[in-house]
Amino acid sequence: MDPFRYRDGELCAEEVPLADIAARYGTPTYVYSRAAIEAAFREYTAAFAGTPHLVCYALKANSNLAILALLARLGAGFDIVSGGELARVLHAGGDPAKIVFSGVGKTDTEIVAALAAGILCFNVESASELERIAAIAAREGRRAPVSLRVNPHVDARTHPYIATGLAESKFGIAHTAAPELYRRAAAMPSLAVRGIDCHIGSQVLDLDAYVETAARMFELVDTLAAEGIVLEHVDLGGGLGVRYRDDDTPIVLARYADAVRAARGAREVKLLFEPGRRLVGEAGVLLTRVLYLKPGEAKHFAIVDAAMNDLLRPALYAAWHGVDPVRPRAGATTVYDVVGPVCESGDFLAEARALALAEGDLLAVRTAGAYGMAMSSNYNSRPRACEVLVDGAHAHVVRERERIDALWNGEHVAR
Ligand code: LLP
């Protein structure tokens, strides 16, 4: 579903005109659709209905408490990668027994906190980490539930910065080395071996990469079972891509589910998933206002009040985001680079877009619900944007615009 549609010449979020949100709360503002997030979650769970499964939202994509609370109410689990994310999930009312903890660099403090919370599973990424978790659990008098994150050495054919399943990646344990480490884990009394985990990359549009990965994971399940190491779950990670451009073709969830079920066969294992982008990416826009139009000899610029500190993806990955006028104008278009006020040439949101614009116009940067606000910063001492969650005809501020005096919170002048 696309919750951002034109009604009477005005771009709306569900039933709320984006211009009303800008008038009330200012710009730049992230606007999310509750219905779109719910629909994306339900699509995932419906695709796997009848097969034991748990969808663990990867909150690194967007960790706003309102979104976490919404997903927790729908029964979601969560994939966390830090103590901060653990605290957020618990604060939002998430069930600790549905949390998986991923990441290559878990600290002792984070391991202790996750054990105390009673999480579902640690996704372990190295032999050293396994030893560390075992030692901490023994010291705390607990048994730590673990999966090994296995690197299947599959090419997800995505941007190199977000591909994680290749042999040269820092992530996971080589699938060839996994059985030996499982044997060691099974022999450690402070560990409970629960499952196997993988994540091949992000913005993946190729179903075959998952077919290959799933085959490799279930093969390992059988190898281990033959040695008496019986796994309860297989976590296939996240990574399913969304539509940024018209010619992107996201994997159809029903087909993904069919392929995963076929690979699982009659095995009695529960399936876990860690989607981030797929649940929230298309459910958000970044609303921004044109400050100045600056014609140039080589290029024309539309300078807007959102910048790379608000949405880093174009600068970091050369990512393409659609840019739609909130109230389209009739008349001739001009080709603009849509750029922010930050003092960097890399500060652009979009390049070479044909738009009919006047100063003061509002623009919606599309597909900004994932890795938008979550990757924002205060670079150039710019306060972080406001976040609004729309539910039908209602708009709720779910994060206030950061105040200028909050920018130096915790700073001290040395005397
Ligand atoms: N599980 C693990 C272990 C991950 O590392 C990630 C993402 C996910 C799940 C969720 O992946 P998703 O379903 O959202 O694709 N900042 C980049 C994306 C980085 C993804 C990092 N890991 C971007 O803006 O494209």
Short mmCIF file of C-alpha atoms and ligand atoms in Angstrom, two decimals:
data_model
loop_
_atom_site.label_atom_id
_atom_site.label_comp_id
_atom_site.label_asym_id
_atom_site.label_seq_id
_atom_site.Cartn_x
_atom_site.Cartn_y
_atom_site.Cartn_z
CA MET A 1 0.00 0.00 0.00
CA ASP A 2 1.14 3.55 -0.64
CA PRO A 3 -0.17 5.77 2.15
CA PHE A 4 1.19 8.91 0.47
CA ARG A 5 -1.22 9.91 -2.27
CA TYR A 6 -2.52 13.07 -3.90
CA ARG A 7 -6.03 14.21 -2.99
CA ASP A 8 -7.34 17.33 -4.65
CA GLY A 9 -3.87 18.25 -5.83
CA GLU A 10 -2.27 17.87 -2.40
CA LEU A 11 0.05 15.12 -1.24
CA CYS A 12 -1.37 13.50 1.90
CA ALA A 13 -0.19 11.03 4.52
CA GLU A 14 -3.23 8.78 4.87
CA GLU A 15 -5.95 11.43 5.31
CA VAL A 16 -3.75 14.29 6.48
CA PRO A 17 -2.40 16.85 3.99
CA LEU A 18 1.37 17.11 4.39
CA ALA A 19 1.02 20.89 4.09
CA ASP A 20 -1.03 20.89 7.33
CA ILE A 21 1.73 18.98 9.10
CA ALA A 22 4.34 21.46 7.85
CA ALA A 23 2.18 24.39 8.96
CA ARG A 24 1.65 22.91 12.41
CA TYR A 25 5.03 21.39 13.18
CA GLY A 26 7.47 23.01 10.77
CA THR A 27 10.10 21.40 8.56
CA PRO A 28 12.17 19.31 8.20
CA THR A 29 9.84 16.64 9.59
CA TYR A 30 9.69 12.91 9.14
CA VAL A 31 6.13 11.72 8.58
CA TYR A 32 5.18 8.06 9.03
CA SER A 33 1.98 6.16 8.29
CA ARG A 34 0.75 3.85 11.00
CA ALA A 35 -1.42 1.90 8.56
CA ALA A 36 1.53 1.26 6.24
CA ILE A 37 3.71 -0.09 9.06
CA GLU A 38 0.92 -2.33 10.29
CA ALA A 39 0.19 -3.57 6.77
CA ALA A 40 3.86 -4.38 6.15
CA PHE A 41 4.10 -6.33 9.40
CA ARG A 42 0.85 -8.20 8.74
CA GLU A 43 2.00 -9.05 5.21
CA TYR A 44 5.11 -10.72 6.68
CA THR A 45 3.23 -12.70 9.30
CA ALA A 46 0.39 -13.62 6.92
CA ALA A 47 2.91 -15.01 4.42
CA PHE A 48 4.16 -17.42 7.10
CA ALA A 49 0.78 -18.23 8.67
CA GLY A 50 0.63 -21.89 9.60
CA THR A 51 4.40 -22.19 10.02
CA PRO A 52 5.87 -21.45 13.47
CA HIS A 53 7.69 -18.14 13.08
CA LEU A 54 8.61 -14.87 14.76
CA VAL A 55 9.22 -11.57 13.00
CA CYS A 56 11.88 -9.63 14.91
CA TYR A 57 11.88 -6.03 13.73
CA ALA A 58 15.45 -4.74 13.21
CA LEU A 59 15.03 -1.43 14.98
CA LYS A 60 18.24 0.02 13.64
CA ALA A 61 16.05 1.00 10.66
CA ASN A 62 13.88 3.27 12.78
CA SER A 63 13.88 3.11 16.54
CA ASN A 64 11.23 5.68 17.43
CA LEU A 65 9.38 4.50 20.54
CA ALA A 66 5.98 4.93 18.92
CA ILE A 67 6.94 2.56 16.11
CA LEU A 68 8.38 0.04 18.57
CA ALA A 69 5.24 0.18 20.72
CA LEU A 70 3.06 -0.23 17.64
CA LEU A 71 4.95 -3.31 16.50
CA ALA A 72 5.15 -4.75 20.04
CA ARG A 73 1.35 -4.53 20.25
CA LEU A 74 1.12 -6.49 16.99
CA GLY A 75 3.22 -9.25 18.54
CA ALA A 76 6.55 -8.46 16.92
CA GLY A 77 9.88 -9.51 18.33
CA PHE A 78 12.94 -7.30 17.93
CA ASP A 79 16.46 -7.63 16.55
CA ILE A 80 18.76 -5.40 18.58
CA VAL A 81 22.43 -4.51 18.10
CA SER A 82 23.24 -2.49 21.22
CA GLY A 83 22.40 -1.90 24.84
CA GLY A 84 20.69 1.30 23.76
CA GLU A 85 18.38 -0.63 21.46
CA LEU A 86 17.66 -3.14 24.25
CA ALA A 87 16.66 -0.30 26.55
CA ARG A 88 14.45 1.26 23.88
CA VAL A 89 12.58 -1.99 23.23
CA LEU A 90 12.00 -2.59 26.93
CA HIS A 91 10.90 1.03 27.40
CA ALA A 92 8.42 0.68 24.53
CA GLY A 93 6.87 -2.43 26.11
CA GLY A 94 8.53 -5.03 23.89
CA ASP A 95 8.69 -8.61 25.17
CA PRO A 96 12.29 -9.48 26.15
CA ALA A 97 11.58 -13.14 25.39
CA LYS A 98 11.19 -12.12 21.73
CA ILE A 99 14.50 -10.25 21.41
CA VAL A 100 17.48 -11.49 19.41
CA PHE A 101 20.79 -9.70 19.89
CA SER A 102 22.95 -9.33 16.77
CA GLY A 103 26.20 -7.47 16.14
CA VAL A 104 29.94 -8.21 15.98
CA GLY A 105 31.01 -6.18 19.00
CA LYS A 106 28.80 -6.82 22.02
CA THR A 107 30.37 -5.35 25.17
CA ASP A 108 30.40 -7.07 28.58
CA THR A 109 27.90 -4.52 29.89
CA GLU A 110 25.54 -5.21 26.99
CA ILE A 111 25.83 -8.98 27.47
CA VAL A 112 25.05 -8.66 31.18
CA ALA A 113 22.03 -6.42 30.48
CA ALA A 114 20.66 -8.80 27.83
CA LEU A 115 21.08 -11.81 30.11
CA ALA A 116 19.32 -9.99 32.95
CA ALA A 117 16.46 -9.02 30.61
CA GLY A 118 15.99 -12.65 29.57
CA ILE A 119 16.31 -12.30 25.82
CA LEU A 120 15.43 -15.06 23.35
CA CYS A 121 18.88 -15.45 21.84
CA PHE A 122 22.34 -14.02 21.28
CA ASN A 123 23.38 -14.18 17.64
CA VAL A 124 27.07 -14.88 18.13
CA GLU A 125 29.51 -13.64 15.53
CA SER A 126 32.91 -15.05 16.57
CA ALA A 127 34.63 -17.73 18.67
CA SER A 128 35.88 -15.06 21.07
CA GLU A 129 32.41 -13.67 21.57
CA LEU A 130 31.09 -17.18 22.29
CA GLU A 131 33.72 -17.67 25.00
CA ARG A 132 32.96 -14.24 26.45
CA ILE A 133 29.21 -14.86 26.65
CA ALA A 134 29.83 -18.29 28.22
CA ALA A 135 32.16 -16.79 30.86
CA ILE A 136 29.76 -13.96 31.73
CA ALA A 137 26.76 -16.32 31.93
CA ALA A 138 28.74 -18.69 34.21
CA ARG A 139 29.70 -15.79 36.46
CA GLU A 140 26.09 -14.60 36.63
CA GLY A 141 24.78 -18.10 37.31
CA ARG A 142 22.76 -18.16 34.09
CA ARG A 143 22.58 -20.12 30.84
CA ALA A 144 22.88 -17.92 27.80
CA PRO A 145 20.73 -18.86 24.79
CA VAL A 146 22.86 -18.72 21.64
CA SER A 147 22.77 -19.04 17.87
CA LEU A 148 25.79 -18.76 15.67
CA ARG A 149 25.56 -16.18 12.93
CA VAL A 150 26.80 -18.11 9.96
CA ASN A 151 28.13 -16.43 6.90
CA PRO A 152 26.77 -18.40 3.94
CA HIS A 153 29.14 -16.73 1.43
CA VAL A 154 26.26 -15.75 -0.80
CA ASP A 155 26.34 -12.66 -3.00
CA ALA A 156 23.22 -10.59 -2.30
CA ARG A 157 24.07 -8.28 -5.25
CA THR A 158 23.44 -5.08 -3.32
CA HIS A 159 25.51 -1.96 -2.52
CA PRO A 160 28.95 -3.05 -1.19
CA TYR A 161 28.45 -1.08 2.04
CA ILE A 162 25.32 -3.08 2.86
CA ALA A 163 26.33 -6.56 1.61
CA THR A 164 27.20 -8.77 4.56
CA GLY A 165 27.16 -12.38 3.38
CA LEU A 166 30.41 -12.50 1.40
CA ALA A 167 33.56 -14.29 2.54
CA GLU A 168 35.40 -10.95 2.95
CA SER A 169 32.73 -9.53 5.26
CA LYS A 170 33.44 -8.81 8.95
CA PHE A 171 30.12 -10.46 9.83
CA GLY A 172 29.40 -13.99 10.95
CA ILE A 173 31.29 -17.24 11.12
CA ALA A 174 32.23 -19.02 7.89
CA HIS A 175 29.71 -21.79 7.26
CA THR A 176 32.61 -24.21 6.88
CA ALA A 177 33.86 -23.35 10.40
CA ALA A 178 30.42 -23.41 12.03
CA PRO A 179 30.08 -27.12 12.95
CA GLU A 180 33.30 -27.10 15.00
CA LEU A 181 32.19 -24.02 16.93
CA TYR A 182 28.75 -25.54 17.54
CA ARG A 183 30.46 -28.57 19.09
CA ARG A 184 32.38 -26.28 21.43
CA ALA A 185 29.22 -24.33 22.31
CA ALA A 186 27.27 -27.51 23.01
CA ALA A 187 29.95 -28.58 25.48
CA MET A 188 29.80 -25.35 27.50
CA PRO A 189 27.41 -25.72 30.46
CA SER A 190 26.60 -22.00 30.66
CA LEU A 191 25.33 -21.93 27.08
CA ALA A 192 22.07 -23.24 25.62
CA VAL A 193 22.41 -23.77 21.88
CA ARG A 194 19.13 -22.60 20.38
CA GLY A 195 19.49 -21.91 16.72
CA ILE A 196 21.35 -20.72 13.68
CA ASP A 197 21.32 -17.23 12.22
CA CYS A 198 22.38 -15.40 9.07
CA HIS A 199 21.90 -12.05 7.36
CA ILE A 200 23.21 -11.63 3.82
CA GLY A 201 22.76 -7.92 3.29
CA SER A 202 20.24 -5.17 2.90
CA GLN A 203 18.00 -3.83 0.11
CA VAL A 204 18.11 -7.28 -1.49
CA LEU A 205 15.85 -7.67 -4.54
CA ASP A 206 17.01 -11.12 -5.62
CA LEU A 207 15.01 -14.08 -4.32
CA ASP A 208 17.67 -16.56 -5.47
CA ALA A 209 20.14 -15.19 -2.92
CA TYR A 210 17.70 -16.21 -0.17
CA VAL A 211 17.01 -19.58 -1.78
CA GLU A 212 20.74 -20.33 -1.76
CA THR A 213 21.12 -19.06 1.80
CA ALA A 214 18.18 -21.04 3.15
CA ALA A 215 19.47 -24.23 1.52
CA ARG A 216 22.83 -23.73 3.20
CA MET A 217 21.26 -23.05 6.60
CA PHE A 218 19.02 -26.12 6.56
CA GLU A 219 21.92 -28.27 5.37
CA LEU A 220 23.78 -27.18 8.51
CA VAL A 221 20.72 -27.92 10.65
CA ASP A 222 20.89 -31.53 9.38
CA THR A 223 24.66 -31.85 9.81
CA LEU A 224 24.35 -30.71 13.42
CA ALA A 225 21.30 -32.88 14.13
CA ALA A 226 23.27 -35.93 12.98
CA GLU A 227 25.75 -35.11 15.76
CA GLY A 228 23.01 -34.68 18.33
CA ILE A 229 22.97 -30.87 18.27
CA VAL A 230 19.30 -30.15 17.68
CA LEU A 231 18.39 -26.57 16.82
CA GLU A 232 15.04 -25.00 17.71
CA HIS A 233 15.11 -22.15 15.25
CA VAL A 234 16.57 -20.91 11.99
CA ASP A 235 16.91 -17.12 11.70
CA LEU A 236 17.11 -16.01 8.08
CA GLY A 237 17.87 -12.38 8.88
CA GLY A 238 16.36 -9.39 7.16
CA GLY A 239 17.35 -7.52 4.05
CA LEU A 240 14.29 -7.67 1.84
CA GLY A 241 14.37 -4.57 -0.32
CA VAL A 242 11.72 -1.93 -0.94
CA ARG A 243 10.80 0.21 -3.97
CA TYR A 244 12.88 3.37 -4.15
CA ARG A 245 12.57 3.77 -7.94
CA ASP A 246 9.73 2.67 -10.14
CA ASP A 247 11.82 -0.06 -11.70
CA ASP A 248 12.83 -1.62 -8.36
CA THR A 249 10.95 -4.88 -7.98
CA PRO A 250 10.82 -5.95 -4.34
CA ILE A 251 10.63 -9.65 -3.62
CA VAL A 252 7.01 -10.76 -3.30
CA LEU A 253 6.62 -11.97 0.29
CA ALA A 254 4.39 -14.90 -0.62
CA ARG A 255 7.07 -16.16 -3.01
CA TYR A 256 9.80 -15.66 -0.41
CA ALA A 257 7.67 -17.58 2.10
CA ASP A 258 7.09 -20.42 -0.37
CA ALA A 259 10.82 -20.69 -1.05
CA VAL A 260 11.70 -20.65 2.65
CA ARG A 261 9.02 -23.24 3.45
CA ALA A 262 10.27 -25.46 0.65
CA ALA A 263 13.81 -25.27 2.04
CA ARG A 264 12.55 -26.01 5.57
CA GLY A 265 10.67 -29.09 4.37
CA ALA A 266 9.28 -31.18 7.21
CA ARG A 267 11.87 -30.07 9.77
CA GLU A 268 10.42 -29.02 13.10
CA VAL A 269 12.28 -25.74 13.41
CA LYS A 270 10.77 -22.34 14.08
CA LEU A 271 11.59 -19.59 11.58
CA LEU A 272 12.88 -16.21 12.69
CA PHE A 273 13.23 -13.10 10.54
CA GLU A 274 14.88 -9.74 11.13
CA PRO A 275 13.32 -7.28 8.69
CA GLY A 276 13.95 -3.58 9.15
CA ARG A 277 13.56 -1.62 5.93
CA ARG A 278 10.71 -3.74 4.59
CA LEU A 279 8.50 -2.84 7.56
CA VAL A 280 9.09 0.90 7.66
CA GLY A 281 10.90 2.12 4.53
CA GLU A 282 7.93 2.92 2.33
CA ALA A 283 5.92 4.10 5.34
CA GLY A 284 7.83 7.36 5.74
CA VAL A 285 8.69 10.60 3.96
CA LEU A 286 10.94 13.47 4.87
CA LEU A 287 9.02 16.70 4.53
CA THR A 288 11.16 19.71 3.64
CA ARG A 289 10.70 23.27 2.40
CA VAL A 290 12.50 25.00 -0.45
CA LEU A 291 14.51 27.87 0.99
CA TYR A 292 16.14 29.22 -2.17
CA LEU A 293 16.29 28.52 -5.87
CA LYS A 294 19.78 29.10 -7.14
CA PRO A 295 20.26 29.00 -10.89
CA GLY A 296 23.81 28.28 -11.99
CA GLU A 297 25.83 27.96 -15.17
CA ALA A 298 26.34 24.23 -14.94
CA LYS A 299 23.48 23.26 -12.64
CA HIS A 300 20.43 24.63 -10.92
CA PHE A 301 20.02 24.09 -7.21
CA ALA A 302 16.93 23.86 -5.05
CA ILE A 303 18.25 24.54 -1.56
CA VAL A 304 15.95 22.98 1.03
CA ASP A 305 15.85 23.00 4.82
CA ALA A 306 16.62 19.26 5.17
CA ALA A 307 20.20 18.09 4.72
CA MET A 308 22.59 15.16 4.86
CA ASN A 309 22.46 15.28 8.66
CA ASP A 310 18.73 14.49 8.40
CA LEU A 311 18.95 11.91 5.59
CA LEU A 312 22.42 10.54 4.99
CA ARG A 313 21.62 7.82 2.46
CA PRO A 314 22.13 9.86 -0.74
CA ALA A 315 25.53 11.16 0.47
CA LEU A 316 26.72 7.83 1.88
CA TYR A 317 25.45 5.29 -0.66
CA ALA A 318 24.52 7.50 -3.62
CA ALA A 319 21.02 6.26 -2.76
CA TRP A 320 18.13 7.46 -4.91
CA HIS A 321 15.00 8.78 -3.22
CA GLY A 322 11.95 10.08 -5.06
CA VAL A 323 11.17 13.77 -4.51
CA ASP A 324 7.55 14.83 -4.90
CA PRO A 325 6.09 18.32 -4.65
CA VAL A 326 3.44 18.51 -1.95
CA ARG A 327 1.34 20.88 -4.12
CA PRO A 328 2.43 20.30 -7.70
CA ARG A 329 2.51 23.44 -9.86
CA ALA A 330 1.49 23.67 -13.45
CA GLY A 331 4.09 24.98 -15.86
CA ALA A 332 7.57 24.27 -17.10
CA THR A 333 9.97 22.18 -15.08
CA THR A 334 13.63 22.86 -14.44
CA VAL A 335 16.26 20.24 -13.66
CA TYR A 336 17.46 20.76 -10.10
CA ASP A 337 19.84 19.19 -7.65
CA VAL A 338 17.96 19.20 -4.37
CA VAL A 339 20.56 20.11 -1.75
CA GLY A 340 20.71 21.00 1.93
CA PRO A 341 22.35 23.84 3.85
CA VAL A 342 25.29 21.75 5.17
CA CYS A 343 28.77 22.89 4.17
CA GLU A 344 29.73 19.83 2.13
CA SER A 345 29.47 19.23 -1.60
CA GLY A 346 28.20 15.76 -0.74
CA ASP A 347 25.17 17.30 0.94
CA PHE A 348 22.46 16.45 -1.56
CA LEU A 349 19.13 14.67 -1.25
CA ALA A 350 18.54 14.20 -4.96
CA GLU A 351 20.34 15.00 -8.21
CA ALA A 352 19.01 16.08 -11.59
CA ARG A 353 15.27 16.11 -10.91
CA ALA A 354 12.82 17.86 -13.21
CA LEU A 355 10.58 19.92 -10.95
CA ALA A 356 8.39 23.00 -11.22
CA LEU A 357 9.26 24.88 -8.05
CA ALA A 358 9.00 28.21 -6.31
CA GLU A 359 10.72 29.27 -3.13
CA GLY A 360 8.65 28.25 -0.10
CA ASP A 361 7.29 25.09 -1.77
CA LEU A 362 7.14 21.86 0.19
CA LEU A 363 8.75 18.66 -1.02
CA ALA A 364 8.36 15.08 0.21
CA VAL A 365 11.48 12.93 0.00
CA ARG A 366 10.02 9.46 -0.44
CA THR A 367 10.81 6.05 1.05
CA ALA A 368 12.53 7.68 4.01
CA GLY A 369 11.02 5.63 6.83
CA ALA A 370 14.06 3.35 7.15
CA TYR A 371 17.62 4.51 7.91
CA GLY A 372 16.51 8.15 7.74
CA MET A 373 16.01 9.54 11.23
CA ALA A 374 17.93 6.58 12.64
CA MET A 375 21.13 7.71 10.88
CA SER A 376 20.64 11.42 11.46
CA SER A 377 23.18 13.54 13.29
CA ASN A 378 23.72 17.04 14.61
CA TYR A 379 26.38 17.88 12.03
CA ASN A 380 26.67 21.65 11.54
CA SER A 381 24.85 21.95 14.91
CA ARG A 382 21.55 21.29 13.24
CA PRO A 383 18.85 20.14 15.67
CA ARG A 384 17.26 16.84 14.78
CA ALA A 385 14.00 16.86 12.85
CA CYS A 386 10.53 16.39 14.28
CA GLU A 387 8.79 13.02 13.75
CA VAL A 388 5.05 12.66 13.20
CA LEU A 389 3.02 9.46 13.06
CA VAL A 390 -0.20 9.74 11.08
CA ASP A 391 -3.12 7.49 11.94
CA GLY A 392 -6.07 8.09 9.62
CA ALA A 393 -7.06 11.72 10.05
CA HIS A 394 -4.84 12.25 13.11
CA ALA A 395 -1.22 13.37 13.26
CA HIS A 396 0.73 12.61 16.44
CA VAL A 397 4.09 14.14 17.24
CA VAL A 398 6.17 11.11 18.21
CA ARG A 399 9.38 13.04 18.60
CA GLU A 400 9.60 16.77 19.13
CA ARG A 401 11.95 18.84 17.07
CA GLU A 402 15.20 19.01 19.00
CA ARG A 403 15.70 22.28 20.83
CA ILE A 404 18.77 24.35 20.14
CA ASP A 405 19.84 24.30 23.81
CA ALA A 406 19.66 20.49 23.81
CA LEU A 407 22.55 20.53 21.33
CA TRP A 408 25.09 21.03 24.11
CA ASN A 409 23.49 18.72 26.64
CA GLY A 410 26.24 17.10 28.70
CA GLU A 411 29.00 19.37 27.36
CA HIS A 412 31.27 21.26 29.73
CA VAL A 413 33.53 24.22 29.28
CA ALA A 414 36.96 23.42 30.73
CA ARG A 415 38.15 26.23 32.95
N1 LLP B 1 19.72 -8.13 10.75
C1 LLP B 1 21.01 -7.77 10.78
C2 LLP B 1 21.98 -8.61 11.48
C3 LLP B 1 21.41 -6.58 10.12
O1 LLP B 1 22.69 -6.22 10.14
C4 LLP B 1 20.45 -5.78 9.46
C5 LLP B 1 20.84 -4.54 8.79
C6 LLP B 1 19.12 -6.20 9.49
C7 LLP B 1 18.78 -7.39 10.13
C8 LLP B 1 18.02 -5.42 8.85
O2 LLP B 1 18.21 -5.27 7.48
P1 LLP B 1 17.04 -4.67 6.57
O3 LLP B 1 15.90 -5.65 6.64
O4 LLP B 1 16.66 -3.36 7.13
O5 LLP B 1 17.62 -4.57 5.23
N2 LLP B 1 22.01 1.98 6.48
C9 LLP B 1 21.84 1.13 5.33
C10 LLP B 1 21.34 -0.24 5.70
C11 LLP B 1 22.24 -0.95 6.69
C12 LLP B 1 21.70 -2.28 7.14
C13 LLP B 1 22.50 -2.84 8.25
N3 LLP B 1 22.03 -4.08 8.76
C14 LLP B 1 20.90 1.83 4.36
O6 LLP B 1 20.46 2.94 4.63
O7 LLP B 1 20.62 1.30 3.28
#
